[in-house]
Amino acid sequence: MSGAAPENGWGLVIDHGGRGARVGLARGDEALSEARTAPARRHHVDVLHAADGLLRAAGSVPADLAWVGWARGPGSFTGLRVAAATVQVLRLARGARAGVAPLRIAGIPTAEALLAAHPGAAVALAVKRDTAWTAAAGVAPGLRPLAEARALGRPLLADPPHGDAAPVVDLAVLFRLARAAVGAGRCDRPEDARPLYPRQPEAVTIWAQNQPDAT
């Protein structure tokens, strides 16, 4: 594989925007193998086991990965943190092998992956207090009133009961987008492989509200 384009090597994609994770593995344009984890407390361990299982079934190990792509959110706060941590563990596994290029990392916004699979839809993620992270063709992603997403008059991908269908990422589409990003050199620096959160954590908001007025 020396000198080969990284996008033609083994690539792994991770979607952990919900309670359970889904992982996909393929090399180049081969068919994607998939695995999923059940909601559990050992999120990080289970995602790594799922990835390791796919690699071993293909006769490979984590250090053989040329790149990893992941849906960076918005989504489950814990799930996205686990996905980001898993990416870093895989990066270290690749880095432990001497004489190989670093692991390429491609974080794909979840709304982008959803709209690539459903171009005529609108997306509303992280719905809370009648606001959501919304996006659609011709509508830049952003935090807006949920009513604005409904007013677009398009099928709405949002968690029940807010949408017409659940926002489930197609792993094959995520793989295609991440592989294209790697091939174009649009890779993330390790320190930039962070989840996309539309709001600050609830605990931070509560803490700030309970602080005495600084003035």
PDB file of C-alpha atoms in Angstrom:
ATOM      1  CA  MET A   1       0.000   0.000   0.000  1.00  0.00           C
ATOM      2  CA  SER A   2       3.025   2.271   0.061  1.00  0.00           C
ATOM      3  CA  GLY A   3       2.361   5.343  -2.072  1.00  0.00           C
ATOM      4  CA  ALA A   4      -1.317   4.439  -2.537  1.00  0.00           C
ATOM      5  CA  ALA A   5      -3.950   7.146  -2.290  1.00  0.00           C
ATOM      6  CA  PRO A   6      -5.310   7.074   1.283  1.00  0.00           C
ATOM      7  CA  GLU A   7      -8.933   7.141   0.122  1.00  0.00           C
ATOM      8  CA  ASN A   8      -8.354   3.765  -1.547  1.00  0.00           C
ATOM      9  CA  GLY A   9      -7.183   2.142   1.688  1.00  0.00           C
ATOM     10  CA  TRP A  10      -9.265   0.824   4.551  1.00  0.00           C
ATOM     11  CA  GLY A  11     -11.765   3.416   5.751  1.00  0.00           C
ATOM     12  CA  LEU A  12     -14.036   3.322   8.789  1.00  0.00           C
ATOM     13  CA  VAL A  13     -17.080   5.486   9.466  1.00  0.00           C
ATOM     14  CA  ILE A  14     -18.861   6.017  12.789  1.00  0.00           C
ATOM     15  CA  ASP A  15     -22.321   7.389  13.513  1.00  0.00           C
ATOM     16  CA  HIS A  16     -23.097   7.743  17.214  1.00  0.00           C
ATOM     17  CA  GLY A  17     -25.620  10.543  17.071  1.00  0.00           C
ATOM     18  CA  GLY A  18     -28.256   8.433  18.813  1.00  0.00           C
ATOM     19  CA  ARG A  19     -28.333   6.031  21.752  1.00  0.00           C
ATOM     20  CA  GLY A  20     -26.586   3.231  19.859  1.00  0.00           C
ATOM     21  CA  ALA A  21     -23.629   3.453  17.500  1.00  0.00           C
ATOM     22  CA  ARG A  22     -23.263   2.203  13.935  1.00  0.00           C
ATOM     23  CA  VAL A  23     -19.919   1.504  12.310  1.00  0.00           C
ATOM     24  CA  GLY A  24     -19.074   0.819   8.663  1.00  0.00           C
ATOM     25  CA  LEU A  25     -15.882  -0.496   7.055  1.00  0.00           C
ATOM     26  CA  ALA A  26     -14.769  -0.773   3.438  1.00  0.00           C
ATOM     27  CA  ARG A  27     -11.679  -0.464   1.270  1.00  0.00           C
ATOM     28  CA  GLY A  28     -11.894   1.885  -1.679  1.00  0.00           C
ATOM     29  CA  ASP A  29     -15.205   1.440  -3.455  1.00  0.00           C
ATOM     30  CA  GLU A  30     -15.866  -2.059  -2.129  1.00  0.00           C
ATOM     31  CA  ALA A  31     -19.167  -2.928  -0.442  1.00  0.00           C
ATOM     32  CA  LEU A  32     -19.573  -1.567   3.078  1.00  0.00           C
ATOM     33  CA  SER A  33     -19.637  -3.946   6.048  1.00  0.00           C
ATOM     34  CA  GLU A  34     -21.680  -2.658   8.984  1.00  0.00           C
ATOM     35  CA  ALA A  35     -22.038  -3.304  12.697  1.00  0.00           C
ATOM     36  CA  ARG A  36     -24.081  -1.665  15.422  1.00  0.00           C
ATOM     37  CA  THR A  37     -24.016  -1.464  19.196  1.00  0.00           C
ATOM     38  CA  ALA A  38     -26.952  -1.557  21.582  1.00  0.00           C
ATOM     39  CA  PRO A  39     -27.459   1.356  23.990  1.00  0.00           C
ATOM     40  CA  ALA A  40     -25.196   0.611  26.957  1.00  0.00           C
ATOM     41  CA  ARG A  41     -23.074   2.240  29.597  1.00  0.00           C
ATOM     42  CA  ARG A  42     -19.832   1.033  28.029  1.00  0.00           C
ATOM     43  CA  HIS A  43     -20.275   3.201  24.921  1.00  0.00           C
ATOM     44  CA  HIS A  44     -16.589   3.692  24.187  1.00  0.00           C
ATOM     45  CA  VAL A  45     -15.628   0.039  24.659  1.00  0.00           C
ATOM     46  CA  ASP A  46     -18.559  -1.216  22.580  1.00  0.00           C
ATOM     47  CA  VAL A  47     -17.806   1.081  19.632  1.00  0.00           C
ATOM     48  CA  LEU A  48     -14.166  -0.003  19.605  1.00  0.00           C
ATOM     49  CA  HIS A  49     -15.219  -3.655  19.778  1.00  0.00           C
ATOM     50  CA  ALA A  50     -17.583  -3.149  16.844  1.00  0.00           C
ATOM     51  CA  ALA A  51     -14.835  -1.528  14.774  1.00  0.00           C
ATOM     52  CA  ASP A  52     -12.322  -4.187  15.770  1.00  0.00           C
ATOM     53  CA  GLY A  53     -14.785  -6.938  14.862  1.00  0.00           C
ATOM     54  CA  LEU A  54     -15.285  -5.553  11.359  1.00  0.00           C
ATOM     55  CA  LEU A  55     -11.543  -5.203  10.846  1.00  0.00           C
ATOM     56  CA  ARG A  56     -10.778  -8.711  12.053  1.00  0.00           C
ATOM     57  CA  ALA A  57     -13.481 -10.154   9.823  1.00  0.00           C
ATOM     58  CA  ALA A  58     -11.674  -8.445   6.938  1.00  0.00           C
ATOM     59  CA  GLY A  59      -8.304  -9.817   8.077  1.00  0.00           C
ATOM     60  CA  SER A  60      -7.081  -6.441   9.314  1.00  0.00           C
ATOM     61  CA  VAL A  61      -6.370  -4.560  12.537  1.00  0.00           C
ATOM     62  CA  PRO A  62      -7.005  -0.931  13.590  1.00  0.00           C
ATOM     63  CA  ALA A  63      -3.472   0.088  12.601  1.00  0.00           C
ATOM     64  CA  ASP A  64      -4.340  -0.839   8.990  1.00  0.00           C
ATOM     65  CA  LEU A  65      -6.915   1.948   8.718  1.00  0.00           C
ATOM     66  CA  ALA A  66      -5.940   4.697   6.284  1.00  0.00           C
ATOM     67  CA  TRP A  67      -8.740   7.029   7.304  1.00  0.00           C
ATOM     68  CA  VAL A  68     -11.754   7.381   9.556  1.00  0.00           C
ATOM     69  CA  GLY A  69     -14.882   9.435   9.008  1.00  0.00           C
ATOM     70  CA  TRP A  70     -17.545  10.273  11.545  1.00  0.00           C
ATOM     71  CA  ALA A  71     -20.840  12.100  11.826  1.00  0.00           C
ATOM     72  CA  ARG A  72     -19.942  14.993  14.113  1.00  0.00           C
ATOM     73  CA  GLY A  73     -23.436  16.107  15.004  1.00  0.00           C
ATOM     74  CA  PRO A  74     -25.551  17.618  16.270  1.00  0.00           C
ATOM     75  CA  GLY A  75     -26.806  14.553  18.090  1.00  0.00           C
ATOM     76  CA  SER A  76     -26.519  12.754  21.402  1.00  0.00           C
ATOM     77  CA  PHE A  77     -24.128  14.654  23.686  1.00  0.00           C
ATOM     78  CA  THR A  78     -22.600  11.458  25.082  1.00  0.00           C
ATOM     79  CA  GLY A  79     -22.656   9.598  21.772  1.00  0.00           C
ATOM     80  CA  LEU A  80     -20.771  12.325  19.934  1.00  0.00           C
ATOM     81  CA  ARG A  81     -18.157  12.527  22.667  1.00  0.00           C
ATOM     82  CA  VAL A  82     -17.663   8.762  22.434  1.00  0.00           C
ATOM     83  CA  ALA A  83     -17.338   8.943  18.646  1.00  0.00           C
ATOM     84  CA  ALA A  84     -14.737  11.707  18.920  1.00  0.00           C
ATOM     85  CA  ALA A  85     -12.782   9.752  21.540  1.00  0.00           C
ATOM     86  CA  THR A  86     -12.913   6.613  19.385  1.00  0.00           C
ATOM     87  CA  VAL A  87     -11.449   8.549  16.470  1.00  0.00           C
ATOM     88  CA  GLN A  88      -8.526   9.596  18.672  1.00  0.00           C
ATOM     89  CA  VAL A  89      -7.928   6.021  19.883  1.00  0.00           C
ATOM     90  CA  LEU A  90      -7.831   4.802  16.285  1.00  0.00           C
ATOM     91  CA  ARG A  91      -5.440   7.623  15.404  1.00  0.00           C
ATOM     92  CA  LEU A  92      -3.081   6.507  18.166  1.00  0.00           C
ATOM     93  CA  ALA A  93      -3.316   2.878  17.021  1.00  0.00           C
ATOM     94  CA  ARG A  94      -2.272   3.902  13.525  1.00  0.00           C
ATOM     95  CA  GLY A  95       0.479   6.149  14.892  1.00  0.00           C
ATOM     96  CA  ALA A  96       1.989   3.269  16.853  1.00  0.00           C
ATOM     97  CA  ARG A  97       3.000   1.580  13.593  1.00  0.00           C
ATOM     98  CA  ALA A  98       6.350   2.821  12.323  1.00  0.00           C
ATOM     99  CA  GLY A  99       6.766   4.022   8.768  1.00  0.00           C
ATOM    100  CA  VAL A 100       3.111   4.671   7.943  1.00  0.00           C
ATOM    101  CA  ALA A 101       1.273   7.896   7.234  1.00  0.00           C
ATOM    102  CA  PRO A 102      -0.924   9.330   9.997  1.00  0.00           C
ATOM    103  CA  LEU A 103      -4.592   8.391  10.104  1.00  0.00           C
ATOM    104  CA  ARG A 104      -6.682  10.810   8.053  1.00  0.00           C
ATOM    105  CA  ILE A 105      -9.759  12.144   9.869  1.00  0.00           C
ATOM    106  CA  ALA A 106     -12.877  13.476   8.144  1.00  0.00           C
ATOM    107  CA  GLY A 107     -15.688  14.816  10.318  1.00  0.00           C
ATOM    108  CA  ILE A 108     -18.941  15.219   8.390  1.00  0.00           C
ATOM    109  CA  PRO A 109     -21.762  17.361   9.825  1.00  0.00           C
ATOM    110  CA  THR A 110     -24.764  15.117  10.402  1.00  0.00           C
ATOM    111  CA  ALA A 111     -27.102  17.482   8.556  1.00  0.00           C
ATOM    112  CA  GLU A 112     -24.850  17.289   5.488  1.00  0.00           C
ATOM    113  CA  ALA A 113     -24.957  13.491   5.508  1.00  0.00           C
ATOM    114  CA  LEU A 114     -28.738  13.460   5.915  1.00  0.00           C
ATOM    115  CA  LEU A 115     -29.345  15.946   3.105  1.00  0.00           C
ATOM    116  CA  ALA A 116     -26.971  14.072   0.795  1.00  0.00           C
ATOM    117  CA  ALA A 117     -29.254  11.057   1.181  1.00  0.00           C
ATOM    118  CA  HIS A 118     -32.516  13.080   1.186  1.00  0.00           C
ATOM    119  CA  PRO A 119     -31.884  16.214  -0.916  1.00  0.00           C
ATOM    120  CA  GLY A 120     -35.543  17.227  -0.975  1.00  0.00           C
ATOM    121  CA  ALA A 121     -35.974  17.154   2.793  1.00  0.00           C
ATOM    122  CA  ALA A 122     -35.365  19.563   5.640  1.00  0.00           C
ATOM    123  CA  VAL A 123     -33.437  18.519   8.737  1.00  0.00           C
ATOM    124  CA  ALA A 124     -34.129  19.496  12.349  1.00  0.00           C
ATOM    125  CA  LEU A 125     -31.636  18.128  14.868  1.00  0.00           C
ATOM    126  CA  ALA A 126     -31.237  18.594  18.618  1.00  0.00           C
ATOM    127  CA  VAL A 127     -34.814  19.827  19.046  1.00  0.00           C
ATOM    128  CA  LYS A 128     -35.244  21.625  22.351  1.00  0.00           C
ATOM    129  CA  ARG A 129     -37.655  24.293  23.567  1.00  0.00           C
ATOM    130  CA  ASP A 130     -39.112  24.729  20.064  1.00  0.00           C
ATOM    131  CA  THR A 131     -35.713  25.390  18.490  1.00  0.00           C
ATOM    132  CA  ALA A 132     -33.544  23.053  16.432  1.00  0.00           C
ATOM    133  CA  TRP A 133     -30.401  22.878  14.348  1.00  0.00           C
ATOM    134  CA  THR A 134     -32.016  23.119  10.925  1.00  0.00           C
ATOM    135  CA  ALA A 135     -30.775  22.819   7.361  1.00  0.00           C
ATOM    136  CA  ALA A 136     -32.110  22.193   3.869  1.00  0.00           C
ATOM    137  CA  ALA A 137     -31.042  22.709   0.276  1.00  0.00           C
ATOM    138  CA  GLY A 138     -30.520  26.459  -0.011  1.00  0.00           C
ATOM    139  CA  VAL A 139     -30.813  26.934   3.764  1.00  0.00           C
ATOM    140  CA  ALA A 140     -27.540  27.181   5.678  1.00  0.00           C
ATOM    141  CA  PRO A 141     -27.319  25.102   8.863  1.00  0.00           C
ATOM    142  CA  GLY A 142     -28.123  27.004  12.029  1.00  0.00           C
ATOM    143  CA  LEU A 143     -30.103  27.109  15.255  1.00  0.00           C
ATOM    144  CA  ARG A 144     -33.599  28.378  14.479  1.00  0.00           C
ATOM    145  CA  PRO A 145     -37.201  28.082  15.657  1.00  0.00           C
ATOM    146  CA  LEU A 146     -38.542  24.664  14.720  1.00  0.00           C
ATOM    147  CA  ALA A 147     -41.492  26.396  13.075  1.00  0.00           C
ATOM    148  CA  GLU A 148     -39.141  27.783  10.406  1.00  0.00           C
ATOM    149  CA  ALA A 149     -38.119  24.268   9.399  1.00  0.00           C
ATOM    150  CA  ARG A 150     -41.768  23.209   9.160  1.00  0.00           C
ATOM    151  CA  ALA A 151     -42.601  26.319   7.136  1.00  0.00           C
ATOM    152  CA  LEU A 152     -40.247  25.193   4.364  1.00  0.00           C
ATOM    153  CA  GLY A 153     -42.940  22.747   3.287  1.00  0.00           C
ATOM    154  CA  ARG A 154     -40.511  19.860   2.820  1.00  0.00           C
ATOM    155  CA  PRO A 155     -40.460  16.416   4.447  1.00  0.00           C
ATOM    156  CA  LEU A 156     -38.919  17.023   7.870  1.00  0.00           C
ATOM    157  CA  LEU A 157     -36.265  14.688   9.265  1.00  0.00           C
ATOM    158  CA  ALA A 158     -36.466  15.078  13.039  1.00  0.00           C
ATOM    159  CA  ASP A 159     -36.857  12.905  16.101  1.00  0.00           C
ATOM    160  CA  PRO A 160     -40.479  11.934  16.881  1.00  0.00           C
ATOM    161  CA  PRO A 161     -42.882  13.544  17.378  1.00  0.00           C
ATOM    162  CA  HIS A 162     -41.416  16.559  15.607  1.00  0.00           C
ATOM    163  CA  GLY A 163     -40.754  15.227  12.109  1.00  0.00           C
ATOM    164  CA  ASP A 164     -42.125  13.130   9.292  1.00  0.00           C
ATOM    165  CA  ALA A 165     -39.268  10.620   9.579  1.00  0.00           C
ATOM    166  CA  ALA A 166     -36.399   9.960  11.977  1.00  0.00           C
ATOM    167  CA  PRO A 167     -33.008  11.460  11.039  1.00  0.00           C
ATOM    168  CA  VAL A 168     -31.070   8.222  10.448  1.00  0.00           C
ATOM    169  CA  VAL A 169     -27.691   8.638   8.754  1.00  0.00           C
ATOM    170  CA  ASP A 170     -27.064   6.320   5.791  1.00  0.00           C
ATOM    171  CA  LEU A 171     -23.634   4.822   6.523  1.00  0.00           C
ATOM    172  CA  ALA A 172     -22.924   4.285   2.824  1.00  0.00           C
ATOM    173  CA  VAL A 173     -23.553   7.988   2.179  1.00  0.00           C
ATOM    174  CA  LEU A 174     -21.422   8.959   5.182  1.00  0.00           C
ATOM    175  CA  PHE A 175     -18.644   6.726   3.836  1.00  0.00           C
ATOM    176  CA  ARG A 176     -18.879   8.332   0.396  1.00  0.00           C
ATOM    177  CA  LEU A 177     -18.725  11.868   1.792  1.00  0.00           C
ATOM    178  CA  ALA A 178     -15.837  11.101   4.139  1.00  0.00           C
ATOM    179  CA  ARG A 179     -13.885   9.257   1.460  1.00  0.00           C
ATOM    180  CA  ALA A 180     -14.338  12.187  -0.930  1.00  0.00           C
ATOM    181  CA  ALA A 181     -13.109  14.601   1.750  1.00  0.00           C
ATOM    182  CA  VAL A 182     -10.022  12.464   2.345  1.00  0.00           C
ATOM    183  CA  GLY A 183      -9.343  12.219  -1.385  1.00  0.00           C
ATOM    184  CA  ALA A 184      -9.593  16.008  -1.717  1.00  0.00           C
ATOM    185  CA  GLY A 185      -7.294  16.569   1.253  1.00  0.00           C
ATOM    186  CA  ARG A 186     -10.069  18.086   3.381  1.00  0.00           C
ATOM    187  CA  CYS A 187      -9.001  16.312   6.548  1.00  0.00           C
ATOM    188  CA  ASP A 188      -9.280  17.502  10.132  1.00  0.00           C
ATOM    189  CA  ARG A 189      -6.318  18.090  12.374  1.00  0.00           C
ATOM    190  CA  PRO A 190      -6.534  15.766  15.396  1.00  0.00           C
ATOM    191  CA  GLU A 191      -7.242  18.677  17.729  1.00  0.00           C
ATOM    192  CA  ASP A 192     -10.129  19.796  15.503  1.00  0.00           C
ATOM    193  CA  ALA A 193     -11.947  16.438  15.588  1.00  0.00           C
ATOM    194  CA  ARG A 194     -14.638  17.746  17.923  1.00  0.00           C
ATOM    195  CA  PRO A 195     -18.418  17.294  18.003  1.00  0.00           C
ATOM    196  CA  LEU A 196     -20.755  19.958  16.710  1.00  0.00           C
ATOM    197  CA  TYR A 197     -22.981  21.103  19.565  1.00  0.00           C
ATOM    198  CA  PRO A 198     -25.605  23.771  18.782  1.00  0.00           C
ATOM    199  CA  ARG A 199     -25.974  24.756  22.434  1.00  0.00           C
ATOM    200  CA  GLN A 200     -23.834  24.756  25.523  1.00  0.00           C
ATOM    201  CA  PRO A 201     -24.403  21.758  27.830  1.00  0.00           C
ATOM    202  CA  GLU A 202     -27.417  22.008  30.134  1.00  0.00           C
ATOM    203  CA  ALA A 203     -25.171  21.699  33.191  1.00  0.00           C
ATOM    204  CA  VAL A 204     -23.196  24.766  32.088  1.00  0.00           C
ATOM    205  CA  THR A 205     -26.395  26.750  31.570  1.00  0.00           C
ATOM    206  CA  ILE A 206     -27.694  25.824  35.031  1.00  0.00           C
ATOM    207  CA  TRP A 207     -24.344  26.630  36.633  1.00  0.00           C
ATOM    208  CA  ALA A 208     -24.255  30.060  34.981  1.00  0.00           C
ATOM    209  CA  GLN A 209     -27.815  30.805  36.095  1.00  0.00           C
ATOM    210  CA  ASN A 210     -26.922  29.964  39.691  1.00  0.00           C
ATOM    211  CA  GLN A 211     -23.899  32.244  39.859  1.00  0.00           C
ATOM    212  CA  PRO A 212     -24.194  35.548  41.729  1.00  0.00           C
ATOM    213  CA  ASP A 213     -24.357  38.614  39.539  1.00  0.00           C
ATOM    214  CA  ALA A 214     -20.770  39.638  38.820  1.00  0.00           C
ATOM    215  CA  THR A 215     -21.809  43.254  38.905  1.00  0.00           C
TER     216      THR A 215
END
